[in-house]
Coordinates of C-alpha atoms in Angstrom, one line a residue:
X10 CA 34.6 70.4 3.7
X11 CA 33.0 68.0 6.1
X12 CA 32.5 69.2 9.7
X13 CA 34.1 67.2 12.5
X14 CA 31.4 65.3 14.4
X15 CA 30.8 66.4 18.0
X16 CA 32.5 64.3 20.6
X17 CA 30.4 62.1 22.8
X18 CA 31.1 61.7 26.5
X19 CA 29.8 59.3 29.1
X20 CA 29.9 59.8 32.9
X21 CA 29.7 56.5 34.7
X22 CA 28.9 57.1 38.4
X23 CA 28.4 54.5 41.1
X24 CA 25.1 54.8 43.1
X25 CA 25.7 55.6 46.8
X26 CA 29.1 53.9 46.4
X27 CA 30.1 53.3 50.0
X28 CA 26.7 52.0 50.9
X29 CA 26.6 49.9 47.7
X30 CA 30.0 48.3 48.6
X31 CA 28.6 47.3 52.0
X32 CA 25.5 45.8 50.4
X33 CA 27.4 43.7 47.9
X34 CA 28.5 41.3 50.7
X35 CA 25.4 41.8 52.8
X36 CA 22.4 40.9 50.6
X37 CA 20.2 40.9 53.7
X38 CA 20.6 44.7 53.7
X39 CA 19.4 45.1 50.1
X40 CA 16.4 47.0 51.3
X41 CA 17.7 48.4 54.5
X42 CA 18.8 52.1 54.8
X43 CA 22.6 52.4 55.3
X44 CA 24.9 55.2 56.5
X45 CA 28.7 55.2 56.5
X46 CA 30.7 57.1 59.1
X47 CA 33.9 59.1 58.9
X48 CA 37.1 58.4 60.7
X49 CA 36.7 57.4 64.4
X50 CA 33.0 57.0 63.7
X51 CA 32.6 60.8 63.8
X52 CA 29.9 61.9 61.4
X53 CA 27.9 60.7 58.4
X54 CA 29.8 60.8 55.1
X55 CA 27.7 58.6 52.9
X56 CA 24.1 57.5 52.7
X57 CA 22.1 55.0 50.7
X58 CA 19.3 56.4 48.7
X59 CA 16.6 55.3 51.1
X60 CA 18.5 56.8 54.1
X61 CA 18.8 60.3 52.6
X62 CA 15.3 61.5 53.6
X63 CA 16.1 60.8 57.3
X64 CA 19.8 61.7 57.7
X65 CA 21.7 64.8 56.7
X66 CA 25.3 64.6 55.4
X67 CA 27.8 65.4 58.1
X68 CA 25.5 64.8 61.1
X69 CA 27.5 63.7 64.2
X70 CA 26.9 60.0 64.9
X71 CA 26.7 60.4 68.7
X72 CA 23.8 62.8 68.2
X73 CA 21.7 60.6 65.9
X74 CA 22.6 57.1 67.1
X75 CA 19.3 56.5 68.9
X76 CA 17.3 57.9 66.0
X77 CA 19.1 55.6 63.5
X78 CA 18.2 52.6 65.7
X79 CA 14.5 53.7 65.9
X80 CA 14.3 54.1 62.1
X81 CA 16.1 50.8 61.4
X82 CA 19.0 52.5 59.7
X83 CA 22.3 50.5 59.8
X84 CA 25.5 52.4 60.4
X85 CA 28.9 51.2 59.2
X86 CA 32.4 52.4 60.1
X87 CA 34.3 53.5 57.0
X88 CA 36.2 50.6 55.3
X89 CA 38.5 52.3 52.9
X90 CA 40.4 49.2 51.9
X91 CA 37.1 47.6 50.7
X92 CA 35.9 50.8 48.9
X93 CA 39.3 51.3 47.2
X94 CA 39.4 47.7 45.9
X95 CA 35.9 47.8 44.7
X96 CA 36.6 51.1 42.9
X97 CA 39.6 49.5 41.1
X98 CA 37.4 46.6 39.9
X99 CA 34.7 49.0 38.6
X100 CA 37.3 51.2 36.8
X101 CA 39.1 48.2 35.3
X102 CA 35.8 47.0 33.8
X103 CA 35.2 50.4 32.2
X104 CA 38.7 50.6 30.9
X105 CA 38.4 47.1 29.4
X106 CA 35.3 48.2 27.4
X107 CA 36.2 51.7 26.3
X108 CA 39.4 53.1 24.7
X109 CA 39.7 56.4 26.6
X110 CA 38.7 56.8 30.3
X111 CA 39.4 59.5 32.8
X112 CA 39.0 58.3 36.4
X113 CA 37.4 61.4 38.0
X114 CA 37.0 60.2 41.6
X115 CA 36.8 56.9 43.6
X116 CA 33.2 56.3 42.3
X117 CA 33.0 58.0 38.9
X118 CA 34.8 58.3 35.6
X119 CA 34.4 60.0 32.2
X120 CA 34.8 58.0 29.0
X121 CA 34.9 58.8 25.3
X122 CA 32.1 57.2 23.3
X123 CA 32.8 59.1 20.1
X124 CA 32.3 57.0 17.0
X125 CA 30.1 54.4 18.8
X126 CA 27.0 53.9 16.7
X127 CA 24.5 53.3 19.6
X128 CA 25.8 55.1 22.6
X129 CA 22.7 54.4 24.7
X130 CA 23.1 50.6 24.1
X131 CA 26.8 50.9 25.2
X132 CA 25.7 52.7 28.3
X133 CA 23.3 49.9 29.2
X134 CA 25.9 47.3 28.4
X135 CA 28.3 49.1 30.8
X136 CA 25.7 49.3 33.5
X137 CA 24.8 45.6 33.1
X138 CA 28.5 44.4 33.0
X139 CA 29.5 46.4 36.1
X140 CA 26.5 45.2 38.1
X141 CA 27.1 41.6 37.0
X142 CA 30.8 41.5 37.8
X143 CA 30.9 43.7 41.0
X144 CA 27.3 44.0 42.3
X145 CA 27.7 47.8 42.2
X146 CA 24.8 49.7 40.5
X147 CA 25.8 52.7 38.4
X148 CA 24.2 55.5 36.5
X149 CA 25.4 56.4 33.0
X150 CA 24.9 59.9 31.5
X151 CA 25.7 60.5 27.8
X152 CA 26.1 63.8 26.0
X153 CA 28.2 65.9 23.7
X154 CA 30.0 67.7 26.6
X155 CA 31.2 66.6 30.0
X156 CA 28.9 69.1 31.8
X157 CA 25.9 67.8 30.0
X158 CA 27.0 64.2 30.7
X159 CA 27.2 65.0 34.4
X160 CA 23.7 66.5 34.1
X161 CA 22.5 63.4 32.2
X162 CA 23.9 61.2 35.0
X163 CA 22.1 63.2 37.6
X164 CA 18.9 62.8 35.7
X165 CA 19.5 59.0 35.2
X166 CA 19.7 58.6 39.0
X167 CA 16.9 61.1 39.8
X168 CA 14.4 59.4 37.4
X169 CA 15.9 55.9 37.6
X170 CA 12.4 54.2 37.4
X171 CA 11.8 55.8 34.1
X172 CA 15.4 55.9 32.6
X173 CA 16.7 52.5 33.7
X174 CA 19.8 54.3 34.9
X175 CA 21.0 55.5 31.5
X176 CA 20.2 58.9 29.9
X177 CA 21.4 60.2 26.5
X178 CA 21.2 63.9 25.9
X179 CA 22.8 64.0 22.5
X180 CA 19.4 64.8 21.0
X181 CA 18.2 68.4 21.2
X182 CA 14.7 67.4 22.5
X183 CA 16.1 65.4 25.4
X184 CA 18.7 67.9 26.2
X185 CA 16.3 70.8 26.3
X186 CA 13.8 68.9 28.5
X187 CA 16.5 68.2 31.1
X188 CA 17.8 71.8 31.0
X189 CA 14.3 73.2 31.6
X190 CA 13.6 70.8 34.5
X191 CA 16.9 71.1 36.3
X192 CA 17.7 73.8 38.9
X193 CA 20.9 75.8 38.2
X194 CA 22.1 74.7 41.6
X195 CA 22.3 71.1 40.2
X196 CA 24.8 72.0 37.4
X197 CA 28.3 70.7 37.8
X198 CA 30.6 73.4 39.2
X199 CA 27.8 75.8 40.4
X200 CA 28.2 76.0 44.1
X201 CA 25.9 77.6 46.7
X202 CA 27.4 81.1 46.4
X203 CA 27.3 81.0 42.6
X204 CA 23.7 79.8 42.7
X205 CA 22.7 82.9 44.8
X206 CA 24.5 85.2 42.3
X207 CA 22.9 83.6 39.3
X208 CA 19.5 83.6 40.8
X209 CA 19.9 87.3 41.5
X210 CA 20.4 87.7 37.7
X211 CA 17.2 85.7 37.0
X212 CA 19.1 82.5 36.1
X213 CA 17.2 79.8 37.9
X214 CA 17.4 76.8 35.7
X215 CA 20.1 75.0 33.7
X216 CA 18.3 76.3 30.5
X217 CA 18.6 79.9 31.7
X218 CA 22.3 79.4 32.2
X219 CA 22.7 77.8 28.8
X220 CA 21.0 80.8 27.1
X221 CA 22.9 83.4 29.1
X222 CA 25.6 85.4 27.2
X223 CA 28.9 83.6 28.0
X224 CA 31.1 86.7 27.6
X225 CA 29.0 88.6 30.1
X226 CA 29.3 85.6 32.5
X227 CA 33.1 85.6 32.0
X228 CA 33.4 89.3 32.8
X229 CA 31.1 89.1 35.9
X230 CA 32.4 85.8 37.3
X231 CA 35.1 83.8 35.7
X232 CA 36.1 81.7 32.7
X233 CA 34.9 78.6 34.5
X234 CA 31.3 79.7 34.6
X235 CA 31.6 80.8 30.9
X236 CA 32.8 77.3 29.9
X237 CA 29.9 75.8 31.9
X238 CA 27.4 77.9 30.0
X239 CA 28.9 77.0 26.7
X240 CA 29.0 73.3 27.6
X241 CA 25.3 73.4 28.6
X242 CA 24.7 74.9 25.1
X243 CA 26.4 71.9 23.5
X244 CA 29.9 73.3 22.8
X245 CA 32.6 71.1 24.3
X246 CA 35.2 73.0 26.2
X247 CA 36.5 70.3 28.5
X248 CA 38.4 67.3 27.1
X249 CA 39.2 64.1 28.9
X250 CA 42.2 64.7 31.2
X251 CA 45.4 63.0 30.7
X252 CA 46.7 60.7 33.5
X253 CA 47.8 62.7 36.5
X254 CA 51.6 63.3 36.7
X255 CA 53.4 62.0 39.8
X256 CA 52.6 63.9 43.0
X257 CA 55.2 66.3 44.3
X258 CA 54.2 65.6 47.9
X259 CA 52.7 62.6 49.6
X260 CA 50.9 62.9 52.9
X261 CA 49.5 60.4 55.3
X262 CA 47.8 61.5 58.5
X263 CA 45.2 60.1 60.9
X264 CA 43.4 61.1 64.1
X265 CA 44.2 58.7 66.9
X266 CA 41.4 56.6 68.3
X267 CA 42.2 58.1 71.7
X268 CA 44.4 60.8 73.1
X269 CA 48.1 59.7 73.4
X270 CA 50.4 61.0 76.1
X271 CA 53.4 58.7 75.7
X272 CA 56.0 58.8 72.9
X273 CA 56.1 55.0 72.2
X274 CA 52.6 54.7 70.8
X275 CA 53.0 57.9 68.7
X276 CA 56.2 56.3 67.2
X277 CA 54.1 53.3 66.3
X278 CA 51.5 55.5 64.6
X279 CA 54.2 57.4 62.6
X280 CA 55.7 54.1 61.5
X281 CA 52.3 52.9 60.4
X282 CA 51.6 56.1 58.4
X283 CA 55.0 56.0 56.8
X284 CA 54.3 52.4 55.7
X285 CA 51.3 53.7 53.8
X286 CA 53.1 56.8 52.4
X287 CA 56.0 54.7 51.2
X288 CA 53.6 52.4 49.3
X289 CA 52.2 55.5 47.5
X290 CA 55.7 56.6 46.8
X291 CA 56.7 53.4 45.2
X292 CA 53.5 53.1 43.3
X293 CA 54.3 56.2 41.4
X294 CA 58.0 55.1 41.1
X295 CA 59.4 58.1 42.9
X296 CA 62.2 58.7 45.4
X297 CA 62.0 60.9 48.5
X298 CA 64.8 63.2 49.7
X299 CA 63.1 64.9 52.7
X300 CA 60.5 63.9 55.3
X301 CA 58.4 66.2 57.5
X302 CA 56.9 64.8 60.7
X303 CA 54.4 66.6 62.8
X304 CA 52.1 66.0 65.8
X305 CA 49.4 68.0 67.5
X306 CA 46.9 68.0 70.2
X307 CA 43.2 68.6 69.8
X308 CA 42.5 72.2 68.9
X309 CA 38.9 72.6 69.8
X310 CA 38.6 71.5 73.4
X311 CA 39.0 74.6 75.6
X312 CA 39.9 72.5 78.6
X313 CA 42.9 70.9 76.9
X314 CA 46.4 72.5 76.5
X315 CA 47.2 73.0 72.9
X316 CA 50.5 72.2 71.1
X317 CA 51.6 71.5 67.5
X318 CA 55.0 71.2 66.0
X319 CA 56.7 69.6 63.0
X320 CA 60.3 69.1 61.8
X321 CA 61.8 68.4 58.4
X322 CA 64.6 65.8 58.0
X323 CA 66.9 65.5 55.0
X324 CA 67.7 61.9 54.1
X325 CA 71.2 60.8 53.1
X326 CA 70.1 60.0 49.6
X327 CA 66.8 59.8 47.6
X328 CA 65.0 56.6 48.6
X329 CA 61.8 54.6 48.5
X330 CA 63.0 52.3 51.3
X331 CA 60.4 52.2 54.0
X332 CA 63.1 51.2 56.6
X333 CA 65.2 54.3 56.1
X334 CA 62.1 56.5 55.8
X335 CA 60.6 55.1 59.0
X336 CA 63.9 55.4 60.9
X337 CA 64.2 59.0 60.0
X338 CA 60.6 59.8 60.8
X339 CA 60.6 58.1 64.2
X340 CA 63.9 59.6 65.2
X341 CA 62.6 63.1 64.3
X342 CA 59.8 62.6 66.8
X343 CA 62.3 63.0 69.6
X344 CA 62.7 66.7 68.5
X345 CA 59.0 67.6 68.5
X346 CA 57.5 65.5 71.3
X347 CA 56.8 67.3 74.5
X348 CA 55.5 65.5 77.6
X349 CA 52.4 66.7 79.4
X350 CA 50.2 67.0 76.3
X351 CA 47.3 64.8 75.1
X352 CA 48.1 64.2 71.4
X353 CA 45.3 63.6 68.9
X354 CA 47.0 63.4 65.5
X355 CA 50.3 62.7 63.7
X356 CA 51.3 63.3 60.1
X357 CA 54.1 62.3 57.8
X358 CA 54.8 64.3 54.6
X359 CA 57.2 63.1 51.9
X360 CA 58.9 66.0 50.2
X361 CA 61.4 66.7 47.4
X362 CA 60.1 63.8 45.4
X363 CA 62.0 62.8 42.2
X364 CA 61.7 60.3 39.5
X365 CA 64.7 58.1 38.6
X366 CA 67.0 60.1 36.4
X367 CA 65.9 63.4 37.8
X368 CA 68.8 63.6 40.2
X369 CA 72.5 63.5 39.4
X370 CA 74.6 60.6 40.7
X371 CA 77.8 61.6 42.4
X372 CA 80.8 59.3 42.3
X373 CA 81.4 59.8 46.0
X374 CA 77.7 60.1 47.1
X375 CA 75.8 57.4 48.8
X376 CA 72.9 56.0 46.8
X377 CA 70.2 53.5 47.6
X378 CA 71.6 50.0 47.4
X379 CA 70.2 47.7 44.8
X380 CA 69.5 45.2 47.5
X381 CA 67.1 47.7 49.1
X382 CA 65.2 48.1 45.9
X383 CA 64.8 44.4 45.5
X384 CA 63.6 44.1 49.1
X385 CA 60.9 46.8 48.5
X386 CA 59.8 45.0 45.3
X387 CA 59.3 41.8 47.3
X388 CA 57.5 43.7 50.0
X389 CA 55.0 45.2 47.5
X390 CA 54.6 42.0 45.7
X391 CA 53.6 40.0 48.8
X392 CA 51.3 42.7 50.1
X393 CA 49.8 43.1 46.6
X394 CA 48.9 39.5 46.5
X395 CA 47.9 38.7 50.1
X396 CA 46.7 42.1 51.2
X397 CA 48.1 45.2 52.7
X398 CA 49.9 44.7 56.0
X399 CA 50.7 41.0 55.3
X400 CA 54.4 42.0 55.4
X401 CA 55.3 45.1 57.4
X402 CA 58.0 46.8 59.3
X403 CA 58.6 45.4 62.8
X404 CA 57.7 48.8 64.3
X405 CA 54.2 48.7 62.8
X406 CA 51.8 46.9 65.2
X407 CA 49.1 44.6 63.9
X408 CA 46.2 45.9 66.0
X409 CA 47.2 49.1 67.8
X410 CA 45.1 50.3 70.7
X411 CA 45.5 53.8 69.4
X412 CA 44.0 53.0 66.0
X413 CA 40.9 54.7 64.7
X414 CA 37.6 53.7 66.3
X415 CA 35.9 51.4 63.8
X416 CA 33.5 49.5 66.0
X417 CA 31.1 48.9 63.1
X418 CA 33.5 48.2 60.3
X419 CA 32.6 45.4 57.9
X420 CA 35.2 42.7 56.9
X421 CA 37.8 43.4 54.2
X422 CA 36.2 40.8 52.0
X423 CA 38.4 41.4 49.0
X424 CA 41.7 42.4 50.4
X425 CA 42.4 40.0 53.3
X426 CA 42.6 36.3 53.1
X427 CA 41.4 35.8 56.7
X428 CA 38.3 37.9 56.0
X429 CA 37.1 36.3 52.7
X430 CA 33.3 36.0 52.2
X431 CA 32.1 32.7 53.5
X432 CA 29.1 30.9 52.1
X433 CA 27.6 28.0 54.0
X434 CA 25.4 25.3 52.4
X435 CA 22.6 23.9 54.6

């Protein structure tokens, strides 16, 4: 009886994704080191390859601002609208070229290459296509297991000058070379604590882990590390995941750009966050029955009085209507707001989510009017075509003074008509 051929996985991972997105529309920065900052320009959350030797992940911006300028490193405020749209473009290209794809994060996805005669050629075709259509460079790792594909991708980036950004570990010789030359700390799923435990057992390389007895690893640690060892040895234990089911909760929260002491701007913030949360709710075609609203002050400044409180509101019927959701959330603020505090953050949480048909209609119960559903459909259609925020609730301000500090944010080149890339001919 013929044996079933081993599966072939690919991991397609964007190189320095946030920084690469910024460079797509700023070709003058092609050879300039870049860092991207967190909300309110707090700390470094992304670095281009040439910035990594000089800047550590998580360093506070205010501490390294002068050093960045001295080194000629350009800092950008985070532009999540741009990054999200560029991610969708990359993932759409991958899904158009391959039959089965698992989007693993905003900048990487696994794909099934089983049955493709020349997997390496397909990897190079993927890389070329994505670069041509989006300007985003990617690395492609190919192997018989997802863990090895992750390791292959790491090698493709680490040795890009020699690999051209594509590494195939389906051959025993190539796989063994990478395993011998990769520290166990670089293996997918092996964290800092696990690295210390494994090194204490004499397991220092990926090859050492692949040769370790999987049952002993399971007894000493967990089934996760057992599967990791088996995957490094070429036995596939992890399949492509199915699409995620609808979320049971949807949260939207942000730190304010400055401390707020009045109720009115906090209401504006909550209305803004509800606008975003309701978009996510409708995107997964769910209805919401309960809303939780909470606010809090800063918790780390010893000179500031501390306060935090939330309240749950039950809606009259399951709904995805942003108008009803916003009204309920804003009214709930009256019960939690206390004057005399300097508030730093608000949060809206949609609870008791249900799909259509998962709740019983009552002859005498109030349900969401059909007109409301049509209005929400028009709202999403307009914002989907012309950019988020083109049409919004009246309680949502266009440019709030409490918004996040984004003094160095690039334009939303792909999601706002008024910020399209302009090319001038001279």
